[in-house]
Every structure is written in structure tokens, then in C-alpha cells.
Amino acid sequence: MTKRKPMVAGNWKMNGSLALVEQLSDAINETKSAELDIVLFPPFPLIPAMLKAGVISGSQTICENEPGAYTGEVDAQLIKDLGAQYTLVGHSERRSIYKENSTTVANKFARAQNVGLTPILCVGESESERENALTEQVVAAQIDAVIEKLGVAALKDSVIAYEPVWAIGTGKTASPEQAQNVHKFIRDKIAALDSNLAQGLTILYGGSVNEKNSESLFAQADIDGGLIGGASLKADSFIAICNSAKGTV
Ligand code: PEP
């Protein structure tokens, strides 16, 4: 059985600066250890500085297409060539604001793997979907879009981030039990197709994680770390969250 390793990823969204790269990278370099993967997702122009500062980095999205006439888009191969190792795909802000559907997200997932980037597939239900008991159905469909396109084996070189939309940037966090239930559902669903792969798969929780709630979330059996938005912009909070993930998987 593949042993999992905890991961804490920071999504800066459209925030940050060169000064913040310097500040955060110093703190991360003091904190990083072999028992934890720390990955930062700054805006595209800050990726080279983050990498130069020694922090494993990725992009917040990529273009699903190969290079061509797509004004304003960024090619995954260029991100890879910079030295980045990851990309987020299907973040809820991409799905809701930029109307990315599960087909687009699956295309981006495929494109990432084609160039050697590890996709972090973000999935999660809206508040009304949860209220209508559709959480499992929604999350399953978002994962199935990738499985149907690429087969379950493609999930081996990926990470899944469960991020309930109602918890992102709202200060409302899923309780550890609520989050664990969905993480277990995801792992069991994939285990039904490939149990070794499912046991080795890193599944992150995201949604208003902070230094006060991270420990109880990361203590859950199927939660392997977190995807952190707002709190990844504050060195003290982010480092405390990273430390709380050590030794939890
Ligand atoms: C995110 O952007 O993926 C996220 C989880 O944001 P926040 O931590 O601010 O809710």
C-alpha cells in the first residue's frame, strides 16, 4: 500500500506581491520538512520568484489547449518549463465566475498531465446542493468527468481537493465530521475502481481553514492536508497550519 504524505497548499488567488513572496518563502523555508509537502499557488507572474525562493509552486489554472490563438490564456507547458510542479484545476471560482464546466476541467486535467504537471482537482457542492442532500452526487459527477475521459488510473498522479463552495472565503468551515464524511465517500468511490490507488491518493480539504480549525480537520482519517486561501497570505497563520499537518497522515 502506498503511504500518503500530508500536503498544505496555499492559493493566493489574485493577491500577493514580490514582497509577500519574500516574506512567505522565508517562513516556509524555515518550516519545510521531509514529512510535509508545502506548495504555493501565486498569480502567474509571481511563480518564477516563488520558485527562485525555493518554494514548490504551481499555477491556479492552465489553458486546456495546446499553444495557439487563445489571447490571454497561459500554456501549461510554459508553467512546467518554469519549474512548477502542480496546477489547480476546477477551482470553484473558475467554475462559477469563468463558467468552466466539468468537461473543461477534465480537459485541463489531461493537459496538465500531458506536460508533466500534477493536477489538483477541486470539487465541491454549493450550499443549496448540500441542503438538498446532493453533495455526494455533485462531487461524484465532478470526479467522474475525469475518470470518463482518462480512466481511473489518471488519478494516480493527481491530488483531489474537496472544497465545499459554501465554505470558501466565507468563514464557514465544514465540521471535521462533515469534511471526513465527504473525503471518505471520495476515497471509497475511487477504491471501488482501484483500491491501491485510492489508499495512496492525497485528498485535501479546503474552505476557510485557519490556524484554529486546521488541527481537528487534519486529524481526520481521510483528510491529508489542506488547500488554504485567505490564511495562506499571512505568514503566521499559514505556518501554523503547515505545522498542524505534520505527522497527521
Ligand atoms: C480556496 O481558495 O481554495 C480556499 C479554500 O479559500 P479560503 O481558505 O479563503 O476559504
Coordinates of C-alpha atoms and ligand atoms in Angstrom, one line a residue:
M1 CA 0.0 0.0 0.0
T2 CA 1.3 3.5 -0.9
K3 CA 1.9 5.6 2.1
R4 CA 0.4 9.1 1.9
K5 CA 2.2 12.2 2.9
P6 CA 0.4 15.3 4.2
M7 CA 0.2 18.4 2.0
V8 CA -0.6 22.0 2.7
A9 CA -1.2 24.2 -0.4
G10 CA -1.7 27.9 -0.5
N11 CA -3.9 29.5 -3.1
W12 CA -3.2 33.2 -3.3
K13 CA -5.9 33.8 -5.8
M14 CA -5.4 37.3 -7.4
N15 CA -3.5 38.6 -4.4
G16 CA 0.2 38.9 -3.4
S17 CA 3.3 40.8 -4.4
L18 CA 7.0 40.2 -4.7
A19 CA 7.4 41.5 -1.1
L20 CA 4.9 38.8 0.1
V21 CA 6.8 36.1 -1.9
E22 CA 9.9 37.1 0.1
Q23 CA 8.2 37.1 3.4
L24 CA 6.3 33.9 2.9
S25 CA 9.1 32.0 1.3
D26 CA 11.5 32.8 4.2
A27 CA 8.9 31.4 6.6
I28 CA 8.2 28.3 4.5
N29 CA 11.9 27.6 4.1
E30 CA 12.2 27.6 7.9
T31 CA 9.2 25.3 8.3
K32 CA 9.5 22.8 5.5
S33 CA 10.4 19.2 6.3
A34 CA 10.5 15.8 4.6
E35 CA 7.3 14.8 6.3
L36 CA 5.1 17.5 4.6
D37 CA 4.6 18.9 1.1
I38 CA 4.1 22.6 1.0
V39 CA 3.0 24.0 -2.3
L40 CA 2.2 27.6 -3.2
F41 CA -0.1 28.8 -6.0
P42 CA 0.6 32.5 -6.5
P43 CA -0.7 34.5 -9.6
F44 CA 1.2 33.6 -12.8
P45 CA 3.8 36.4 -12.7
L46 CA 4.9 35.6 -9.2
I47 CA 5.6 31.9 -9.9
P48 CA 9.3 32.4 -11.0
A49 CA 10.0 34.4 -7.9
M50 CA 8.4 31.8 -5.7
L51 CA 10.4 29.0 -7.4
K52 CA 13.6 31.0 -7.1
A53 CA 13.0 31.4 -3.4
G54 CA 12.9 27.6 -3.2
V55 CA 9.2 27.0 -2.7
I56 CA 7.4 24.2 -4.7
S57 CA 4.9 26.0 -6.7
G58 CA 2.0 25.7 -9.2
S59 CA -0.5 27.7 -11.2
Q60 CA -4.1 28.4 -10.3
T61 CA -5.3 27.3 -13.7
I62 CA -3.9 26.5 -17.2
C63 CA -5.3 26.6 -20.7
E64 CA -6.9 23.3 -21.7
N65 CA -5.5 23.7 -25.3
E66 CA -2.1 23.4 -26.9
P67 CA -0.4 26.6 -27.9
G68 CA -2.3 28.7 -30.4
A69 CA -4.6 31.7 -30.9
Y70 CA -6.0 31.9 -27.3
T71 CA -5.4 35.5 -26.3
G72 CA -4.8 35.9 -22.6
E73 CA -4.5 32.2 -21.9
V74 CA -1.4 30.6 -20.4
D75 CA 0.1 27.4 -21.8
A76 CA 0.6 24.5 -19.3
Q77 CA 4.0 23.7 -20.9
L78 CA 5.3 27.2 -20.1
I79 CA 4.3 26.7 -16.5
K80 CA 6.1 23.4 -16.4
D81 CA 9.2 24.9 -18.1
L82 CA 9.4 27.5 -15.4
G83 CA 9.9 24.6 -12.9
A84 CA 6.4 24.5 -11.5
Q85 CA 5.1 21.0 -10.5
Y86 CA 1.4 21.5 -9.9
T87 CA -1.7 23.2 -11.2
L88 CA -5.1 23.7 -9.7
V89 CA -8.0 22.6 -12.0
G90 CA -11.6 23.3 -11.4
H91 CA -11.4 25.7 -8.5
S92 CA -14.9 26.8 -7.7
E93 CA -14.1 30.4 -8.6
R94 CA -13.1 29.1 -12.1
R95 CA -16.3 27.1 -12.3
S96 CA -18.6 29.8 -11.1
I97 CA -17.0 33.1 -12.4
Y98 CA -15.4 31.8 -15.6
K99 CA -18.1 29.2 -16.3
E100 CA -15.7 26.2 -16.5
N101 CA -17.8 23.0 -16.7
S102 CA -16.6 19.5 -15.8
T103 CA -15.7 18.8 -19.4
T104 CA -13.4 21.8 -19.5
V105 CA -12.0 20.8 -16.1
A106 CA -11.3 17.3 -17.4
N107 CA -9.6 18.7 -20.4
K108 CA -7.4 20.9 -18.2
F109 CA -6.6 17.8 -16.0
A110 CA -5.5 15.9 -19.2
R111 CA -3.4 18.8 -20.5
A112 CA -1.7 19.2 -17.1
Q113 CA -0.7 15.5 -17.1
N114 CA 0.4 15.7 -20.7
V115 CA 3.1 18.3 -19.9
G116 CA 4.0 16.6 -16.6
L117 CA 2.2 18.9 -14.1
T118 CA 0.3 17.3 -11.3
P119 CA -3.3 18.5 -11.3
I120 CA -5.1 19.2 -8.1
L121 CA -8.7 18.6 -9.0
C122 CA -11.0 20.8 -6.9
V123 CA -14.5 19.5 -6.3
G124 CA -17.3 20.6 -4.0
E125 CA -21.0 21.3 -3.7
S126 CA -22.8 24.6 -3.3
E127 CA -24.9 25.5 -0.2
S128 CA -28.2 24.7 -1.9
E129 CA -26.8 21.4 -3.2
R130 CA -25.8 20.4 0.4
E131 CA -29.2 21.5 1.7
N132 CA -30.9 19.3 -1.0
A133 CA -28.7 16.3 0.0
L134 CA -26.9 16.4 -3.4
T135 CA -23.3 16.7 -2.0
E136 CA -22.2 13.1 -2.9
Q137 CA -23.9 13.3 -6.3
V138 CA -22.2 16.6 -7.3
V139 CA -18.8 15.5 -6.1
A140 CA -19.1 12.1 -7.8
A141 CA -20.1 13.8 -11.1
Q142 CA -17.1 16.2 -10.9
I143 CA -14.7 13.2 -10.4
D144 CA -16.4 11.0 -12.9
A145 CA -15.8 13.7 -15.6
V146 CA -12.1 13.0 -15.3
I147 CA -12.5 9.2 -14.9
E148 CA -14.7 9.0 -18.0
K149 CA -12.2 11.0 -20.1
L150 CA -9.0 9.4 -18.9
G151 CA -9.7 6.3 -16.8
V152 CA -9.3 5.9 -13.1
A153 CA -5.5 5.3 -13.5
A154 CA -5.1 9.0 -14.3
L155 CA -6.0 9.9 -10.7
K156 CA -2.8 8.2 -9.5
D157 CA -0.7 11.2 -10.4
S158 CA -3.1 13.8 -9.1
V159 CA -4.4 15.3 -5.9
I160 CA -8.1 15.9 -5.1
A161 CA -9.2 18.9 -3.1
Y162 CA -12.7 18.7 -1.5
E163 CA -13.8 22.3 -1.2
P164 CA -17.4 22.9 -0.3
V165 CA -18.3 26.1 -2.2
W166 CA -20.2 27.5 0.8
A167 CA -17.1 27.3 2.9
I168 CA -14.7 29.1 0.5
G169 CA -13.8 32.6 1.7
T170 CA -16.9 32.7 3.8
G171 CA -15.5 32.0 7.3
K172 CA -17.9 29.0 7.4
T173 CA -15.9 25.8 7.7
A174 CA -17.2 22.2 7.3
S175 CA -17.1 20.5 10.6
P176 CA -14.3 17.8 10.8
E177 CA -17.1 15.2 10.6
Q178 CA -18.8 16.7 7.6
A179 CA -15.5 17.0 5.8
Q180 CA -14.4 13.5 6.8
N181 CA -17.7 12.0 5.5
V182 CA -17.1 13.5 2.1
H183 CA -13.4 12.6 2.0
K184 CA -14.3 9.0 2.9
F185 CA -17.0 9.0 0.2
I186 CA -14.4 10.1 -2.4
R187 CA -11.9 7.6 -1.3
D188 CA -14.4 4.7 -1.2
K189 CA -15.8 5.7 -4.6
I190 CA -12.3 5.5 -6.1
A191 CA -11.4 2.4 -4.1
A192 CA -14.3 0.6 -5.8
L193 CA -12.4 1.0 -9.0
D194 CA -8.8 0.7 -7.7
S195 CA -8.2 0.3 -4.0
N196 CA -4.4 0.7 -4.0
L197 CA -4.8 3.9 -5.9
A198 CA -7.4 5.2 -3.6
Q199 CA -5.3 4.4 -0.5
G200 CA -2.4 6.3 -1.9
L201 CA -4.4 9.3 -3.1
T202 CA -3.9 12.6 -1.3
I203 CA -7.3 14.3 -0.6
L204 CA -7.1 17.9 0.7
Y205 CA -9.8 19.8 2.5
G206 CA -10.3 23.5 1.6
G207 CA -12.8 26.1 2.8
S208 CA -12.0 28.7 5.5
V209 CA -9.2 26.7 7.0
N210 CA -7.3 28.7 9.6
E211 CA -4.8 28.0 12.4
K212 CA -7.6 27.4 14.9
N213 CA -9.5 24.7 12.9
S214 CA -6.8 23.0 10.9
E215 CA -5.7 20.6 13.6
S216 CA -9.1 19.0 14.1
L217 CA -9.7 18.8 10.3
F218 CA -6.3 17.3 9.5
A219 CA -6.7 14.8 12.3
Q220 CA -9.5 13.0 10.3
A221 CA -8.6 9.7 8.8
D222 CA -9.2 10.7 5.2
I223 CA -8.1 14.3 5.3
D224 CA -4.5 14.5 4.1
G225 CA -4.0 18.3 4.5
G226 CA -5.5 21.4 3.2
L227 CA -5.9 23.9 0.3
I228 CA -5.7 27.3 2.0
G229 CA -7.0 30.5 0.5
G230 CA -7.1 33.6 2.7
A231 CA -4.9 32.3 5.5
S232 CA -2.1 31.5 3.0
L233 CA -1.5 35.2 2.7
K234 CA -0.5 35.6 6.3
A235 CA 2.8 34.0 7.2
D236 CA 2.0 33.3 10.9
S237 CA -1.3 31.6 10.1
F238 CA 0.0 29.7 7.1
I239 CA 3.0 28.4 9.0
A240 CA 0.8 27.4 12.0
I241 CA -1.5 25.5 9.6
C242 CA 1.6 23.8 8.0
N243 CA 2.8 22.7 11.4
S244 CA -0.6 21.3 12.3
A245 CA -0.4 19.0 9.3
K246 CA 2.9 17.4 10.2
G247 CA 2.6 13.8 11.3
T248 CA -1.2 13.6 10.6
V249 CA -1.4 11.0 7.8
Ligands
PEP1 C1 -9.5 28.4 -1.7 O1 -9.3 29.4 -2.4 O2 -9.3 27.3 -2.3 C2 -10.0 28.5 -0.4 C3 -10.2 27.4 0.3 O3 -10.1 29.7 0.2 P1 -10.4 30.1 1.7 O4 -9.4 29.3 2.5 O5 -10.1 31.6 1.8 O6 -11.8 29.7 2.1

